[in-house]
Amino acid sequence: MSRTETRERLFTAAIELIAERGFAAASVDEIAGRAGCAKGTVYYNFGSKNALFTALLEYGVERFGAALRGAAEGLAPLDALSAVVRAELVFIGEHESFARLLIAETWRAGGDWPQAARLIRERTIDVVGDVLRSAVAAGDLRADLDVGTAASAVFGMVLLVALDWRTLQPDRPMDEVHATLMDLLRGRITT
Amino acid sequence: MSRTETRERLFTAAIELIAERGFAAASVDEIAGRAGCAKGTVYYNFGSKNALFTALLEYGVERFGAALRGAAEGLAPLDALSAVVRAELVFIGEHESFARLLIAETWRAGGDWPQAARLIRERTIDVVGDVLRSAVAAGDLRADLDVGTAASAVFGMVLLVALDWRTLQPDRPMDEVHATLMDLLRGRITT
DNA sequence: ACTTTTGAACTGACCGGTCAGTACAAAACG
DNA sequence: CGTTTTGTACTGACCGGTCAGTTCAAAAGT
């Protein structure tokens, strides 16, 4: 078994368990068990439970951010926005547990690690912010738009809607959800 | 010390600690300590840590829902939407810890209590849904609007934006945040 | 040979829950 | 009126169990 493969198995196991029970309640024994390896392997590979969690967050956010950035690439600003929203839906559909973990563990109040988690989340939100900024620069969106708040609004809206979608109506086609979200964003709600 | 007073002190202490560390990591000893009473008192009043948490969720969601419902009362549909969004911002501003707890502990995957938590959260979202439904009935919003998804989107958007607001720019006037959100919802983003 | 993994045993801290007992005020009693 | 009882709210030491983290010798993989 290669080291990276073991690491990935541990990642997915930890993501699932932490999404289900939260970081504190997910025991290392159980994570190792679900990943099909021994407890010692966790400590050989990561050194500590916290380090495993941090590595996992970075790994996941890296992929998440890359997926969003990749979706926007080479598109006109407004198309890019639509593509980023879709990419966020797709990513969450495929990595539901990670999304739950992200939402559950990164909006804590005070403490020690939240800085890391918060920065990571911001980095994800910033991709949306960049897309909005381009749209403003291209004259597609109002010049006085508060890009920071809007980015956070779009990202958060899609995140929570996606989780409700997976939880309550998983059979619903993604395009419908995407269409509703884009209608909302483009002001096509009012008559 | 009256029973209800003790209960409320335990509520606020538990809300703060769970928002900071999560349910599993918030120890009953510490909750009791911060509330200024003994551990036994928690068990005398609630019977278990889980029961304390459930009671606390119901207590908080009751107030949250009432605040939203009260804000919408007697207003024309579109004004009601604006008022509900503002009420959500106000409530989160005043009960930031509870909002963090709500977001962190109610989007878990499987398990035992999530039903309770999820239903409770839905009950809050449903207030937004009702407002949207009235607006559709009044002809202010498109008849084919997917009210469920839109309600979840509005609620989630405001929730995450409010938390970012409290965390990153607490000095910013609430009206600005509110205005940006309403611009987003009314399609005043595009040029 | 060298890296990686195993799995079991152990430690020490911490945590949820229990329970016998305290404090005390309002009733019931004589 | 004094005293006894009762019920409520609370206390905090204590118990059984769990868990992160350590250690290590042996096996497996490359």
Short mmCIF file of C-alpha atoms (C1' of nucleotides) in Angstrom, two decimals:
data_model
loop_
_atom_site.label_atom_id
_atom_site.label_comp_id
_atom_site.label_asym_id
_atom_site.label_seq_id
_atom_site.Cartn_x
_atom_site.Cartn_y
_atom_site.Cartn_z
CA MET A 1 0.00 0.00 0.00
CA SER A 2 1.49 3.32 -1.01
CA ARG A 3 1.71 6.09 1.46
CA THR A 4 -0.49 8.46 -0.48
CA GLU A 5 -3.10 5.78 -0.96
CA THR A 6 -3.22 5.09 2.76
CA ARG A 7 -3.46 8.79 3.39
CA GLU A 8 -6.41 9.12 1.07
CA ARG A 9 -8.23 6.18 2.64
CA LEU A 10 -7.72 7.83 6.00
CA PHE A 11 -8.96 11.13 4.63
CA THR A 12 -12.21 9.74 3.31
CA ALA A 13 -12.82 7.71 6.46
CA ALA A 14 -12.14 10.70 8.68
CA ILE A 15 -14.29 12.98 6.55
CA GLU A 16 -17.24 10.64 6.77
CA LEU A 17 -16.96 10.11 10.50
CA ILE A 18 -16.36 13.74 11.37
CA ALA A 19 -19.27 14.76 9.17
CA GLU A 20 -21.47 12.32 11.05
CA ARG A 21 -20.41 12.97 14.62
CA GLY A 22 -18.17 15.99 14.69
CA PHE A 23 -14.44 16.17 15.21
CA ALA A 24 -14.37 15.51 18.93
CA ALA A 25 -16.71 12.55 18.81
CA ALA A 26 -14.94 10.79 15.95
CA SER A 27 -12.38 8.51 17.57
CA VAL A 28 -9.06 7.70 15.99
CA ASP A 29 -9.69 4.00 16.52
CA GLU A 30 -12.86 4.21 14.50
CA ILE A 31 -11.32 6.30 11.74
CA ALA A 32 -8.52 3.79 11.36
CA GLY A 33 -11.01 0.94 11.43
CA ARG A 34 -13.13 2.39 8.66
CA ALA A 35 -10.05 3.12 6.58
CA GLY A 36 -9.02 -0.50 6.97
CA CYS A 37 -5.76 0.15 8.72
CA ALA A 38 -4.33 0.16 12.21
CA LYS A 39 -4.33 2.99 14.67
CA GLY A 40 -0.56 3.13 14.55
CA THR A 41 -0.77 3.96 10.86
CA VAL A 42 -2.61 7.16 11.63
CA TYR A 43 0.14 8.30 13.95
CA TYR A 44 2.85 7.14 11.59
CA ASN A 45 1.33 9.17 8.76
CA PHE A 46 0.06 12.25 10.55
CA GLY A 47 1.41 12.39 14.05
CA SER A 48 -1.81 13.50 15.72
CA LYS A 49 -5.54 13.66 15.32
CA ASN A 50 -5.38 17.41 14.88
CA ALA A 51 -2.74 17.12 12.20
CA LEU A 52 -4.85 14.60 10.35
CA PHE A 53 -7.74 17.03 10.46
CA THR A 54 -5.69 19.97 9.28
CA ALA A 55 -4.18 17.99 6.42
CA LEU A 56 -7.62 16.76 5.46
CA LEU A 57 -9.01 20.27 5.42
CA GLU A 58 -6.21 21.53 3.23
CA TYR A 59 -6.56 18.56 0.91
CA GLY A 60 -10.29 19.05 0.54
CA VAL A 61 -10.24 22.80 0.19
CA GLU A 62 -7.48 22.57 -2.36
CA ARG A 63 -9.68 20.34 -4.51
CA PHE A 64 -12.76 22.41 -3.86
CA GLY A 65 -11.04 25.65 -4.80
CA ALA A 66 -9.46 24.08 -7.86
CA ALA A 67 -12.82 22.78 -9.04
CA LEU A 68 -14.35 26.22 -8.74
CA ARG A 69 -11.43 27.99 -10.36
CA GLY A 70 -11.28 25.46 -13.17
CA ALA A 71 -14.95 25.90 -13.93
CA ALA A 72 -14.61 29.65 -14.32
CA GLU A 73 -11.57 29.54 -16.54
CA GLY A 74 -11.85 31.14 -19.93
CA LEU A 75 -15.52 32.06 -19.61
CA ALA A 76 -17.14 35.46 -19.88
CA PRO A 77 -17.81 36.87 -16.39
CA LEU A 78 -21.53 36.12 -16.15
CA ASP A 79 -21.10 32.66 -17.65
CA ALA A 80 -18.29 32.13 -15.19
CA LEU A 81 -20.60 32.91 -12.30
CA SER A 82 -23.09 30.38 -13.55
CA ALA A 83 -20.33 27.82 -14.04
CA VAL A 84 -18.93 28.39 -10.56
CA VAL A 85 -22.34 27.89 -9.00
CA ARG A 86 -22.76 24.70 -10.98
CA ALA A 87 -19.29 23.52 -10.02
CA GLU A 88 -20.08 24.13 -6.38
CA LEU A 89 -23.25 22.05 -6.71
CA VAL A 90 -21.37 19.26 -8.46
CA PHE A 91 -18.56 19.21 -5.93
CA ILE A 92 -20.94 19.08 -3.00
CA GLY A 93 -22.95 16.39 -4.71
CA GLU A 94 -19.82 14.30 -5.04
CA HIS A 95 -18.28 15.16 -1.69
CA GLU A 96 -21.28 15.63 0.51
CA SER A 97 -19.53 14.58 3.70
CA PHE A 98 -16.76 17.04 3.16
CA ALA A 99 -19.25 19.83 2.69
CA ARG A 100 -20.98 18.92 5.93
CA LEU A 101 -17.66 18.80 7.73
CA LEU A 102 -16.71 22.15 6.27
CA ILE A 103 -19.88 23.81 7.41
CA ALA A 104 -19.89 22.19 10.83
CA GLU A 105 -16.29 22.79 11.80
CA THR A 106 -15.39 26.10 10.23
CA TRP A 107 -17.96 28.48 11.66
CA ARG A 108 -16.93 28.03 15.30
CA ALA A 109 -16.56 31.02 17.57
CA GLY A 110 -13.19 31.40 19.29
CA GLY A 111 -10.43 28.92 19.90
CA ASP A 112 -7.12 27.89 18.43
CA TRP A 113 -7.47 26.35 15.00
CA PRO A 114 -10.40 28.33 13.69
CA GLN A 115 -7.94 30.72 12.12
CA ALA A 116 -6.72 27.97 9.85
CA ALA A 117 -10.20 26.78 9.07
CA ARG A 118 -11.50 30.27 8.52
CA LEU A 119 -8.69 31.24 6.20
CA ILE A 120 -9.21 28.08 4.23
CA ARG A 121 -12.90 28.75 3.86
CA GLU A 122 -12.20 32.31 2.84
CA ARG A 123 -9.87 31.05 0.18
CA THR A 124 -12.75 29.08 -1.24
CA ILE A 125 -15.12 32.01 -1.06
CA ASP A 126 -12.53 34.21 -2.68
CA VAL A 127 -12.83 32.27 -5.91
CA VAL A 128 -16.42 33.48 -6.10
CA GLY A 129 -15.21 36.93 -5.18
CA ASP A 130 -12.73 36.94 -8.06
CA VAL A 131 -15.41 35.98 -10.51
CA LEU A 132 -17.66 38.76 -9.25
CA ARG A 133 -14.80 41.22 -9.45
CA SER A 134 -14.17 40.32 -13.07
CA ALA A 135 -17.83 40.78 -13.79
CA VAL A 136 -17.75 44.21 -12.23
CA ALA A 137 -14.63 45.09 -14.18
CA ALA A 138 -16.31 43.95 -17.39
CA GLY A 139 -19.29 46.15 -16.62
CA ASP A 140 -21.66 43.22 -16.23
CA LEU A 141 -22.32 43.93 -12.58
CA ARG A 142 -22.86 47.20 -10.79
CA ALA A 143 -19.65 49.03 -10.02
CA ASP A 144 -20.68 49.72 -6.45
CA LEU A 145 -21.49 46.10 -5.67
CA ASP A 146 -20.09 44.99 -2.32
CA VAL A 147 -18.10 42.10 -3.75
CA GLY A 148 -17.03 40.64 -0.41
CA THR A 149 -20.52 40.36 0.99
CA ALA A 150 -21.94 39.21 -2.31
CA ALA A 151 -19.32 36.47 -2.64
CA SER A 152 -20.03 35.22 0.82
CA ALA A 153 -23.75 35.36 0.07
CA VAL A 154 -23.46 33.39 -3.15
CA PHE A 155 -21.13 30.79 -1.72
CA GLY A 156 -23.22 30.33 1.42
CA MET A 157 -26.48 30.23 -0.44
CA VAL A 158 -25.27 27.52 -2.77
CA LEU A 159 -23.67 25.56 0.07
CA LEU A 160 -26.81 25.37 2.20
CA VAL A 161 -29.13 24.81 -0.74
CA ALA A 162 -26.91 22.01 -1.98
CA LEU A 163 -26.97 20.27 1.40
CA ASP A 164 -30.73 20.57 1.63
CA TRP A 165 -30.95 19.21 -1.87
CA ARG A 166 -28.82 16.16 -1.04
CA THR A 167 -30.63 15.61 2.22
CA LEU A 168 -34.25 16.18 1.33
CA GLN A 169 -34.61 15.61 -2.41
CA PRO A 170 -31.54 13.76 -3.68
CA ASP A 171 -33.39 12.57 -6.77
CA ARG A 172 -34.05 16.04 -8.01
CA PRO A 173 -32.01 16.88 -11.11
CA MET A 174 -29.17 19.23 -10.42
CA ASP A 175 -30.10 21.47 -13.32
CA GLU A 176 -33.34 22.43 -11.66
CA VAL A 177 -31.56 23.49 -8.50
CA HIS A 178 -28.99 25.33 -10.55
CA ALA A 179 -31.68 27.13 -12.54
CA THR A 180 -33.49 28.28 -9.41
CA LEU A 181 -30.28 29.60 -7.91
CA MET A 182 -29.33 31.47 -11.05
CA ASP A 183 -32.81 32.91 -11.34
CA LEU A 184 -32.44 34.20 -7.82
CA LEU A 185 -29.09 35.76 -8.60
CA ARG A 186 -30.21 37.36 -11.81
CA GLY A 187 -33.28 38.93 -10.31
CA ARG A 188 -35.70 36.82 -12.21
CA ILE A 189 -37.85 36.26 -9.17
CA THR A 190 -40.05 39.29 -9.23
CA THR A 191 -42.82 39.48 -11.78
CA MET B 1 -32.72 30.80 42.54
CA SER B 2 -35.78 29.90 40.55
CA ARG B 3 -35.81 26.90 38.36
CA THR B 4 -36.42 28.80 35.14
CA GLU B 5 -33.65 31.24 35.95
CA THR B 6 -31.19 28.39 36.47
CA ARG B 7 -32.35 26.81 33.26
CA GLU B 8 -31.73 30.00 31.33
CA ARG B 9 -28.28 30.43 32.80
CA LEU B 10 -27.50 26.89 31.73
CA PHE B 11 -28.86 27.61 28.27
CA THR B 12 -26.68 30.60 27.64
CA ALA B 13 -23.62 28.88 29.06
CA ALA B 14 -24.21 25.78 26.96
CA ILE B 15 -24.88 27.80 23.82
CA GLU B 16 -21.62 29.68 24.18
CA LEU B 17 -19.52 26.63 24.87
CA ILE B 18 -21.08 24.45 22.19
CA ALA B 19 -20.68 27.26 19.68
CA GLU B 20 -17.01 27.48 20.58
CA ARG B 21 -16.08 23.81 20.75
CA GLY B 22 -18.93 21.76 19.43
CA PHE B 23 -21.36 19.58 21.31
CA ALA B 24 -19.08 16.65 22.02
CA ALA B 25 -16.17 18.78 23.20
CA ALA B 26 -18.23 20.95 25.53
CA SER B 27 -18.13 19.17 28.87
CA VAL B 28 -21.03 19.24 31.27
CA ASP B 29 -18.65 20.25 34.06
CA GLU B 30 -17.62 23.31 32.13
CA ILE B 31 -21.15 24.25 31.14
CA ALA B 32 -22.25 24.04 34.75
CA GLY B 33 -19.19 26.00 35.84
CA ARG B 34 -19.86 28.84 33.45
CA ALA B 35 -23.50 28.90 34.49
CA GLY B 36 -22.41 29.18 38.10
CA CYS B 37 -23.94 25.97 39.34
CA ALA B 38 -22.92 22.40 40.00
CA LYS B 39 -22.86 19.55 37.57
CA GLY B 40 -25.65 17.81 39.42
CA THR B 41 -27.92 20.75 38.71
CA VAL B 42 -27.70 20.06 35.02
CA TYR B 43 -28.89 16.52 35.57
CA TYR B 44 -31.52 17.63 38.04
CA ASN B 45 -32.92 20.05 35.47
CA PHE B 46 -32.49 18.18 32.23
CA GLY B 47 -31.65 14.56 32.90
CA SER B 48 -28.87 14.27 30.33
CA LYS B 49 -26.49 16.25 28.19
CA ASN B 50 -28.51 15.39 25.12
CA ALA B 51 -31.73 16.52 26.75
CA LEU B 52 -30.13 19.82 27.67
CA PHE B 53 -29.11 20.27 24.07
CA THR B 54 -32.52 19.40 22.69
CA ALA B 55 -34.27 21.74 25.13
CA LEU B 56 -31.84 24.48 24.25
CA LEU B 57 -32.44 24.02 20.53
CA GLU B 58 -36.18 24.19 20.98
CA TYR B 59 -35.90 27.23 23.18
CA GLY B 60 -33.70 29.06 20.71
CA VAL B 61 -35.53 28.09 17.56
CA GLU B 62 -38.80 29.06 19.17
CA ARG B 63 -37.47 32.58 19.73
CA PHE B 64 -35.81 32.69 16.33
CA GLY B 65 -38.96 31.64 14.51
CA ALA B 66 -41.08 34.02 16.54
CA ALA B 67 -38.76 36.91 15.72
CA LEU B 68 -39.00 36.17 12.01
CA ARG B 69 -42.74 35.64 12.06
CA GLY B 70 -43.31 38.78 14.12
CA ALA B 71 -41.29 40.86 11.69
CA ALA B 72 -43.38 39.80 8.72
CA GLU B 73 -46.72 40.34 10.39
CA GLY B 74 -49.06 42.76 8.71
CA LEU B 75 -46.70 43.78 5.94
CA ALA B 76 -47.15 43.57 2.21
CA PRO B 77 -45.35 40.48 0.82
CA LEU B 78 -42.24 42.16 -0.55
CA ASP B 79 -41.89 44.39 2.49
CA ALA B 80 -42.33 41.29 4.60
CA LEU B 81 -39.40 39.62 2.84
CA SER B 82 -37.22 42.61 3.52
CA ALA B 83 -38.37 42.67 7.13
CA VAL B 84 -37.68 38.97 7.61
CA VAL B 85 -34.18 39.33 6.23
CA ARG B 86 -33.59 42.25 8.56
CA ALA B 87 -35.02 40.31 11.51
CA GLU B 88 -32.71 37.42 10.75
CA LEU B 89 -29.73 39.78 10.72
CA VAL B 90 -30.83 41.36 14.00
CA PHE B 91 -31.42 38.04 15.71
CA ILE B 92 -28.05 36.67 14.65
CA GLY B 93 -26.38 39.88 15.71
CA GLU B 94 -27.90 39.48 19.16
CA HIS B 95 -27.52 35.71 19.43
CA GLU B 96 -24.38 35.05 17.49
CA SER B 97 -23.41 31.97 19.49
CA PHE B 98 -26.76 30.38 18.94
CA ALA B 99 -26.48 30.94 15.21
CA ARG B 100 -23.06 29.29 15.15
CA LEU B 101 -24.38 26.38 17.14
CA LEU B 102 -27.31 26.04 14.79
CA ILE B 103 -25.16 25.94 11.71
CA ALA B 104 -22.54 23.64 13.19
CA GLU B 105 -24.78 21.05 14.76
CA THR B 106 -27.75 20.77 12.45
CA TRP B 107 -26.17 19.78 9.17
CA ARG B 108 -24.72 16.48 10.37
CA ALA B 109 -25.10 13.40 8.23
CA GLY B 110 -26.60 10.36 9.95
CA GLY B 111 -27.20 9.54 13.58
CA ASP B 112 -29.95 9.77 16.12
CA TRP B 113 -30.93 13.35 16.87
CA PRO B 114 -30.43 14.96 13.47
CA GLN B 115 -34.10 14.44 12.79
CA ALA B 116 -34.95 16.72 15.66
CA ALA B 117 -32.36 19.28 14.71
CA ARG B 118 -33.25 19.17 11.05
CA LEU B 119 -36.94 19.55 11.66
CA ILE B 120 -36.30 22.45 13.95
CA ARG B 121 -34.15 24.18 11.37
CA GLU B 122 -36.73 23.55 8.71
CA ARG B 123 -39.33 25.13 10.91
CA THR B 124 -37.24 28.28 10.90
CA ILE B 125 -36.74 28.18 7.15
CA ASP B 126 -40.44 27.64 6.67
CA VAL B 127 -41.15 31.12 7.96
CA VAL B 128 -39.22 32.44 4.97
CA GLY B 129 -41.08 29.98 2.81
CA ASP B 130 -44.42 31.29 4.00
CA VAL B 131 -43.44 34.83 3.20
CA LEU B 132 -42.35 33.81 -0.27
CA ARG B 133 -45.58 31.90 -0.77
CA SER B 134 -47.61 34.96 0.13
CA ALA B 135 -45.60 37.01 -2.31
CA VAL B 136 -46.29 34.50 -5.05
CA ALA B 137 -49.97 34.48 -4.17
CA ALA B 138 -50.03 38.27 -4.33
CA GLY B 139 -48.43 38.19 -7.74
CA ASP B 140 -45.26 39.87 -6.57
CA LEU B 141 -43.08 36.87 -7.33
CA ARG B 142 -43.13 34.48 -10.26
CA ALA B 143 -45.81 31.82 -9.99
CA ASP B 144 -43.39 29.06 -10.95
CA LEU B 145 -40.83 29.99 -8.32
CA ASP B 146 -39.52 26.97 -6.46
CA VAL B 147 -40.48 28.28 -3.04
CA GLY B 148 -38.78 25.54 -1.04
CA THR B 149 -35.40 25.97 -2.65
CA ALA B 150 -35.70 29.75 -2.64
CA ALA B 151 -36.55 29.81 1.07
CA SER B 152 -33.60 27.65 1.91
CA ALA B 153 -31.43 29.85 -0.28
CA VAL B 154 -32.54 33.09 1.34
CA PHE B 155 -32.28 31.75 4.85
CA GLY B 156 -28.87 30.22 4.26
CA MET B 157 -27.53 33.23 2.45
CA VAL B 158 -28.50 35.56 5.25
CA LEU B 159 -27.22 33.16 7.92
CA LEU B 160 -23.74 32.82 6.47
CA VAL B 161 -23.46 36.47 5.50
CA ALA B 162 -24.50 37.49 9.00
CA LEU B 163 -21.86 35.29 10.59
CA ASP B 164 -19.17 36.61 8.26
CA TRP B 165 -20.33 40.11 9.08
CA ARG B 166 -20.06 39.51 12.85
CA THR B 167 -16.71 37.80 12.46
CA LEU B 168 -14.90 39.93 9.94
CA GLN B 169 -16.44 43.39 10.05
CA PRO B 170 -18.53 43.71 13.21
CA ASP B 171 -18.42 47.50 13.04
CA ARG B 172 -20.12 47.67 9.71
CA PRO B 173 -23.64 49.06 10.00
CA MET B 174 -26.31 46.44 9.64
CA ASP B 175 -28.23 48.50 7.11
CA GLU B 176 -25.42 48.20 4.61
CA VAL B 177 -25.41 44.44 4.87
CA HIS B 178 -29.16 44.39 4.63
CA ALA B 179 -29.11 46.61 1.57
CA THR B 180 -26.61 44.41 -0.22
CA LEU B 181 -28.65 41.31 0.51
CA MET B 182 -31.86 42.89 -0.70
CA ASP B 183 -30.15 44.14 -3.85
CA LEU B 184 -29.06 40.60 -4.51
CA LEU B 185 -32.56 39.27 -4.02
CA ARG B 186 -34.20 41.90 -6.15
CA GLY B 187 -31.87 41.45 -9.07
CA ARG B 188 -30.27 44.81 -8.75
CA ILE B 189 -26.80 43.39 -9.29
CA THR B 190 -26.61 43.37 -13.03
CA THR B 191 -26.09 46.64 -14.83
"C1'" DA C 1 17.97 -2.79 3.06
"C1'" DC C 2 14.56 0.36 3.84
"C1'" DT C 3 10.11 2.09 4.23
"C1'" DT C 4 5.64 1.32 5.75
"C1'" DT C 5 2.25 -0.99 8.33
"C1'" DT C 6 0.48 -3.80 11.99
"C1'" DG C 7 -1.75 -4.75 16.32
"C1'" DA C 8 -1.71 -5.15 20.88
"C1'" DA C 9 -0.76 -3.40 25.42
"C1'" DC C 10 -0.61 0.50 28.30
"C1'" DT C 11 -1.14 5.21 30.43
"C1'" DG C 12 -3.24 9.12 32.19
"C1'" DA C 13 -6.53 12.41 31.61
"C1'" DC C 14 -11.11 13.46 31.15
"C1'" DC C 15 -16.09 12.90 30.93
"C1'" DG C 16 -21.04 11.54 31.40
"C1'" DG C 17 -23.87 10.09 34.73
"C1'" DT C 18 -25.08 8.77 39.68
"C1'" DC C 19 -26.37 9.42 44.30
"C1'" DA C 20 -26.38 10.35 49.12
"C1'" DG C 21 -26.75 14.33 51.34
"C1'" DT C 22 -27.47 19.68 52.29
"C1'" DA C 23 -30.32 23.87 52.55
"C1'" DC C 24 -34.41 25.85 53.18
"C1'" DA C 25 -39.01 27.43 52.79
"C1'" DA C 26 -43.72 26.33 53.00
"C1'" DA C 27 -47.08 23.48 54.75
"C1'" DA C 28 -49.15 20.33 58.31
"C1'" DC C 29 -49.59 19.32 62.86
"C1'" DG C 30 -50.27 19.58 68.14
"C1'" DC D 1 -46.72 29.33 68.51
"C1'" DG D 2 -43.29 25.78 68.22
"C1'" DT D 3 -42.12 21.62 65.89
"C1'" DT D 4 -42.25 18.25 62.52
"C1'" DT D 5 -42.81 16.95 57.83
"C1'" DT D 6 -42.51 17.47 53.02
"C1'" DG D 7 -40.95 18.92 48.62
"C1'" DT D 8 -37.89 21.39 45.80
"C1'" DA D 9 -33.53 22.97 44.19
"C1'" DC D 10 -29.04 22.10 44.37
"C1'" DT D 11 -24.39 20.01 45.51
"C1'" DG D 12 -19.98 17.71 44.61
"C1'" DA D 13 -17.41 13.57 45.42
"C1'" DC D 14 -17.25 9.46 43.08
"C1'" DC D 15 -17.47 5.56 39.51
"C1'" DG D 16 -17.11 3.24 35.24
"C1'" DG D 17 -15.79 3.90 30.89
"C1'" DT D 18 -13.67 6.08 26.81
"C1'" DC D 19 -10.18 8.10 24.27
"C1'" DA D 20 -5.80 10.36 22.45
"C1'" DG D 21 -1.48 9.30 22.38
"C1'" DT D 22 2.83 6.11 23.18
"C1'" DT D 23 5.63 2.22 22.52
"C1'" DC D 24 7.48 -1.50 20.18
"C1'" DA D 25 8.57 -5.79 18.20
"C1'" DA D 26 7.31 -8.16 14.27
"C1'" DA D 27 5.50 -8.54 9.68
"C1'" DA D 28 4.71 -6.94 4.96
"C1'" DG D 29 5.80 -4.53 1.05
"C1'" DT D 30 9.09 -2.45 -2.51
#
